[in-house]
Short mmCIF file of C-alpha atoms in Angstrom, two decimals:
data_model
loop_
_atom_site.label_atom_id
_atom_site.label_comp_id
_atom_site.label_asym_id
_atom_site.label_seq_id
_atom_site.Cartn_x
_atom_site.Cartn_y
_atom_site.Cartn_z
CA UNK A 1 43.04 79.72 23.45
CA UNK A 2 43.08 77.44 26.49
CA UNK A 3 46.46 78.23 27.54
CA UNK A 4 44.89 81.83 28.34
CA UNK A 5 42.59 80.56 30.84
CA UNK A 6 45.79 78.82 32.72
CA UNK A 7 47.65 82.05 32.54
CA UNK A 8 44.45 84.20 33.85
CA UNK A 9 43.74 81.69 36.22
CA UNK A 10 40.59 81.63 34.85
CA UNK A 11 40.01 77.46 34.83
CA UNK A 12 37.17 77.65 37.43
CA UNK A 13 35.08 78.79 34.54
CA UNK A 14 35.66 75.24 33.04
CA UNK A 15 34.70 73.28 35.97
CA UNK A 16 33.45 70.05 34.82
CA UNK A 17 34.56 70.12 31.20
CA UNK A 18 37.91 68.26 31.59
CA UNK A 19 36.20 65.16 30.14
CA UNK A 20 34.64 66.96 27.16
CA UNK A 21 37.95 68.90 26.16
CA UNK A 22 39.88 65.59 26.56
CA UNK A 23 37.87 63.95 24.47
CA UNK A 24 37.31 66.69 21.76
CA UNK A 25 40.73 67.37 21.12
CA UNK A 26 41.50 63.55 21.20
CA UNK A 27 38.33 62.99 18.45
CA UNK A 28 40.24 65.84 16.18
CA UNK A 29 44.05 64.41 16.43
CA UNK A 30 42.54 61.06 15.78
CA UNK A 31 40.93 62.23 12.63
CA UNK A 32 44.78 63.66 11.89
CA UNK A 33 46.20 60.36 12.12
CA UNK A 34 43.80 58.76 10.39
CA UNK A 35 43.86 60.75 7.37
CA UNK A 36 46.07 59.37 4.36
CA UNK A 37 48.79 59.96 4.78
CA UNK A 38 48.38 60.57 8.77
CA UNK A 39 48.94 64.37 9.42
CA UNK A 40 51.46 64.77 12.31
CA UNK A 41 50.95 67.60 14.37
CA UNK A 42 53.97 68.13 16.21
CA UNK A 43 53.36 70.77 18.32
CA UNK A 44 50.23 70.27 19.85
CA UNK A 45 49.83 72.94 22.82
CA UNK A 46 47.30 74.65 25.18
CA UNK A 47 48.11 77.27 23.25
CA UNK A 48 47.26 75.89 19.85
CA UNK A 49 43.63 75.17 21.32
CA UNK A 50 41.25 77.27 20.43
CA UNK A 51 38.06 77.97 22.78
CA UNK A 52 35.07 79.72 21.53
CA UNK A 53 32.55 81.65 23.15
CA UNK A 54 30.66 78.62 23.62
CA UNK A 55 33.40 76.68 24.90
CA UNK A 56 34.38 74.87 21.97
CA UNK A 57 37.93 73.59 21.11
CA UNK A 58 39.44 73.21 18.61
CA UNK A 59 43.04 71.91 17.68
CA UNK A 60 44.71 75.00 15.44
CA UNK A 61 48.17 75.74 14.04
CA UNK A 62 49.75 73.15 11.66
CA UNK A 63 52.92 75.17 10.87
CA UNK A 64 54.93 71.98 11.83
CA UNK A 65 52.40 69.53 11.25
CA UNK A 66 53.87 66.95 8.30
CA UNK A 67 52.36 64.26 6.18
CA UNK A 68 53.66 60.54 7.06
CA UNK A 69 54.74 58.96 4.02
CA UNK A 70 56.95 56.26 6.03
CA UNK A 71 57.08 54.79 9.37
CA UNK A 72 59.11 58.23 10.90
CA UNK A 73 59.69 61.50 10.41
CA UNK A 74 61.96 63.02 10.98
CA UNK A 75 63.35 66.55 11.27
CA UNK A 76 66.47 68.74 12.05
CA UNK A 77 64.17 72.47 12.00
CA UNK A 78 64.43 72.34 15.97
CA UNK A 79 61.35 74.25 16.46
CA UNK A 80 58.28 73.46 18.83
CA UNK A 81 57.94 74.49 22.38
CA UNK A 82 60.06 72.25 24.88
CA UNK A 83 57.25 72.33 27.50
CA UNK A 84 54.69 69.84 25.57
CA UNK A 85 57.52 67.75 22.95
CA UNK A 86 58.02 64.39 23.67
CA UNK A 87 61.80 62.95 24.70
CA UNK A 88 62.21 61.58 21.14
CA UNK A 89 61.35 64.64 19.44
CA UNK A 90 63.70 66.70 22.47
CA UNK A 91 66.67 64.55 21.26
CA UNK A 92 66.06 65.08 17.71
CA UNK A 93 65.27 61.21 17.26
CA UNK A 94 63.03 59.92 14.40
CA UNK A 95 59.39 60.51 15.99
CA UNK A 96 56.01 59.51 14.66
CA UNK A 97 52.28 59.83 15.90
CA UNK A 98 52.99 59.01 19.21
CA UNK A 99 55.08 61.84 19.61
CA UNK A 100 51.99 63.80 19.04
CA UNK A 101 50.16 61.62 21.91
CA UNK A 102 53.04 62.70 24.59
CA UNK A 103 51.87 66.42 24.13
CA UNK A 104 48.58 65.12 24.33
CA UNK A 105 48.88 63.95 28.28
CA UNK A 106 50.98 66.72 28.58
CA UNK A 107 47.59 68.86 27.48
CA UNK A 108 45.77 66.50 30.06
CA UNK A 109 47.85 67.35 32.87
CA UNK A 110 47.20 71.26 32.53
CA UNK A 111 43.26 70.15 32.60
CA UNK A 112 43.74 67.92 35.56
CA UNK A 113 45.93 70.39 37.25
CA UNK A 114 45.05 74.05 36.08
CA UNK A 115 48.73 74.45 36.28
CA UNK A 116 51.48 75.55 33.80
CA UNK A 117 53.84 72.60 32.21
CA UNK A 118 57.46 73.23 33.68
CA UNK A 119 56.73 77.16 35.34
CA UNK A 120 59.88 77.51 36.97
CA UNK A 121 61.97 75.60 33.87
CA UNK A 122 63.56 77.37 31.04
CA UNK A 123 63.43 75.67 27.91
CA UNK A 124 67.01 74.33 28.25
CA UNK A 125 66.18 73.01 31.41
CA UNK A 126 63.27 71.53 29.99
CA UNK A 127 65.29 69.60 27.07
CA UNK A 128 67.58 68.14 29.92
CA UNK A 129 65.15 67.35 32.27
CA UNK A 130 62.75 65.22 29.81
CA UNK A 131 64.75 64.64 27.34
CA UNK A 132 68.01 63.16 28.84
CA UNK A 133 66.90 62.40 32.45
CA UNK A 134 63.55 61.09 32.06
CA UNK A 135 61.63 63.53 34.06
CA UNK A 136 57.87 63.96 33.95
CA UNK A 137 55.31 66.71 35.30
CA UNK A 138 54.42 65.60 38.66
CA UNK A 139 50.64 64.52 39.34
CA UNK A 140 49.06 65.56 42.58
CA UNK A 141 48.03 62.79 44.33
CA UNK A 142 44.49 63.41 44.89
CA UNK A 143 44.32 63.39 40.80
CA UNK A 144 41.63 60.81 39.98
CA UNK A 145 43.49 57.25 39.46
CA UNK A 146 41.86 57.01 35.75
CA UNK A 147 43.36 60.64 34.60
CA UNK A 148 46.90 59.67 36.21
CA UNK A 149 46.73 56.23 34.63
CA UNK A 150 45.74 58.13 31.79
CA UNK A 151 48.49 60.41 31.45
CA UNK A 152 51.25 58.02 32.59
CA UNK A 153 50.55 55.96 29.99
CA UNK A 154 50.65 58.88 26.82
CA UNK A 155 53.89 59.66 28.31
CA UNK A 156 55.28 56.21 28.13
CA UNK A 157 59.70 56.32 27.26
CA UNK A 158 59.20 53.58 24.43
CA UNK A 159 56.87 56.08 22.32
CA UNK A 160 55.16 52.62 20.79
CA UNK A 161 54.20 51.68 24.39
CA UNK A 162 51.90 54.95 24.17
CA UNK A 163 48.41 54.80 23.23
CA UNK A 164 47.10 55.19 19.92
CA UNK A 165 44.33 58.45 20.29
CA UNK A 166 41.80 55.48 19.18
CA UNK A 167 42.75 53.88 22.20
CA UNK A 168 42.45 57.20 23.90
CA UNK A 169 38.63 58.21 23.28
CA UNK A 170 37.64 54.24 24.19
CA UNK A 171 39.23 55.08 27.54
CA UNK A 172 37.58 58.27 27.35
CA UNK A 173 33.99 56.93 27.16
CA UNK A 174 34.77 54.50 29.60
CA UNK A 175 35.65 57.75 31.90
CA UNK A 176 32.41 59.88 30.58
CA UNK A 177 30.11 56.58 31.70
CA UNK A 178 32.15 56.67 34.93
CA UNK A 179 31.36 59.79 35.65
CA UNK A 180 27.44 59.37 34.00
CA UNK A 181 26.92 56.64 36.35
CA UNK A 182 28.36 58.79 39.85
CA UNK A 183 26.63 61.99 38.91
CA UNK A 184 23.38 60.18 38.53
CA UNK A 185 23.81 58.50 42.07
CA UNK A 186 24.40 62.41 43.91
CA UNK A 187 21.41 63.26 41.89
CA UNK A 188 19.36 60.29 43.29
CA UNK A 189 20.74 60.56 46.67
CA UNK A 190 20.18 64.19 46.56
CA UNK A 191 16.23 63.66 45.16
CA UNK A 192 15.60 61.02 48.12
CA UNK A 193 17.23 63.59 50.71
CA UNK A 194 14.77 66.17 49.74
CA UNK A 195 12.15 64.22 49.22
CA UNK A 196 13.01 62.84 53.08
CA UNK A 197 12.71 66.50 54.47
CA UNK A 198 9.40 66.96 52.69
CA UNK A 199 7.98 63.85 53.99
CA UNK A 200 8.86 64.95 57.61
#
């Protein structure tokens, strides 16, 4: 699972795959949602990601997940794990899809940050902090503008101000073609900087 390799400290082994994990476990939750009725996750976690041995994810354990028949659901069970719920869902509010997109950048910010949602929080402290105060993770500042933009905006207050994870993977291949287009100029530059010492 990928919370493993952010407990082992093992994320240097996934150098570079941010992007592809993003958008993997984006393409599967969009699928959710766009099945009829929309399937609900509601407690989409690192540790509900599975990882193969060749780096594959994908999105596992749907013992909360519920079928939307209406425009909410809601529930009164009061299970799911504090770290990754949204506010709504934390205050026991009706919650939809977008509640599912919160744990989403939540997911994003252990990628971005190989670090552990709310470490030194119980879950308690978790409920208050999010739930009732408006709290969020806090993203480093030399995070790439496009992932914090990105994450701000799944954890949006107003859940309908979130994006949709349609509207997710579009930003997502605008991010993969970001990065396409700067890892082909280091290639260049690094081709016509060899090719420079060979000429001399």
């Amino acid at each position: 699972m990928l919370y493993y390799f952010l407990v082992q400290k093992e994320m240097q082994l996934m150098t570079g795959k941010t992007e592809n994990y993003s958008w993997i476990v984006a393409r599967g939750m969009n699928y959710l949602h766009h099945y009829s009725p929309p399937i609900i996750h509601r407690d989409l976690k690192s540790s509900n990601l599975l990882v193969d041995k060749n780096w594959t994810v994908k999105v596992a354990d749907f013992g909360l997940s519920r079928l939307k028949r209406e425009t909410y659901l809601t529930t009164k069970t009061g299970k799911g794990t504090p770290q990754w719920m949204a506010p709504e869902v934390l205050r026991n509010e009706p919650s939809d899809e977008k509640s599912d997109v919160y744990s989403y950048g939540v997911i994003l910010w252990e990628l971005v940050t190989q670090k552990i949602p709310w470490e030194n929080l119980n879950s308690m402290q978790v409920i208050g902090a999010v739930g009732f105060m408006n709290q969020r993770l806090e993203i480093p500042s030399e995070t790439d503008p496009y992932w914090t933009s990105l994450i701000l905006s799944c954890w949006e207050t107003d859940p309908q101000s979130r994006p949709s994870f349609q509207e997710l993977l579009e930003k997502l291949r605008e991010l993969q073609r970001k990065y396409a287009v700067q890892n082909q100029a280091q290639r260049n530059a690094s081709a016509a900087a060899k090719n420079s010492i060979i000429e001399e």
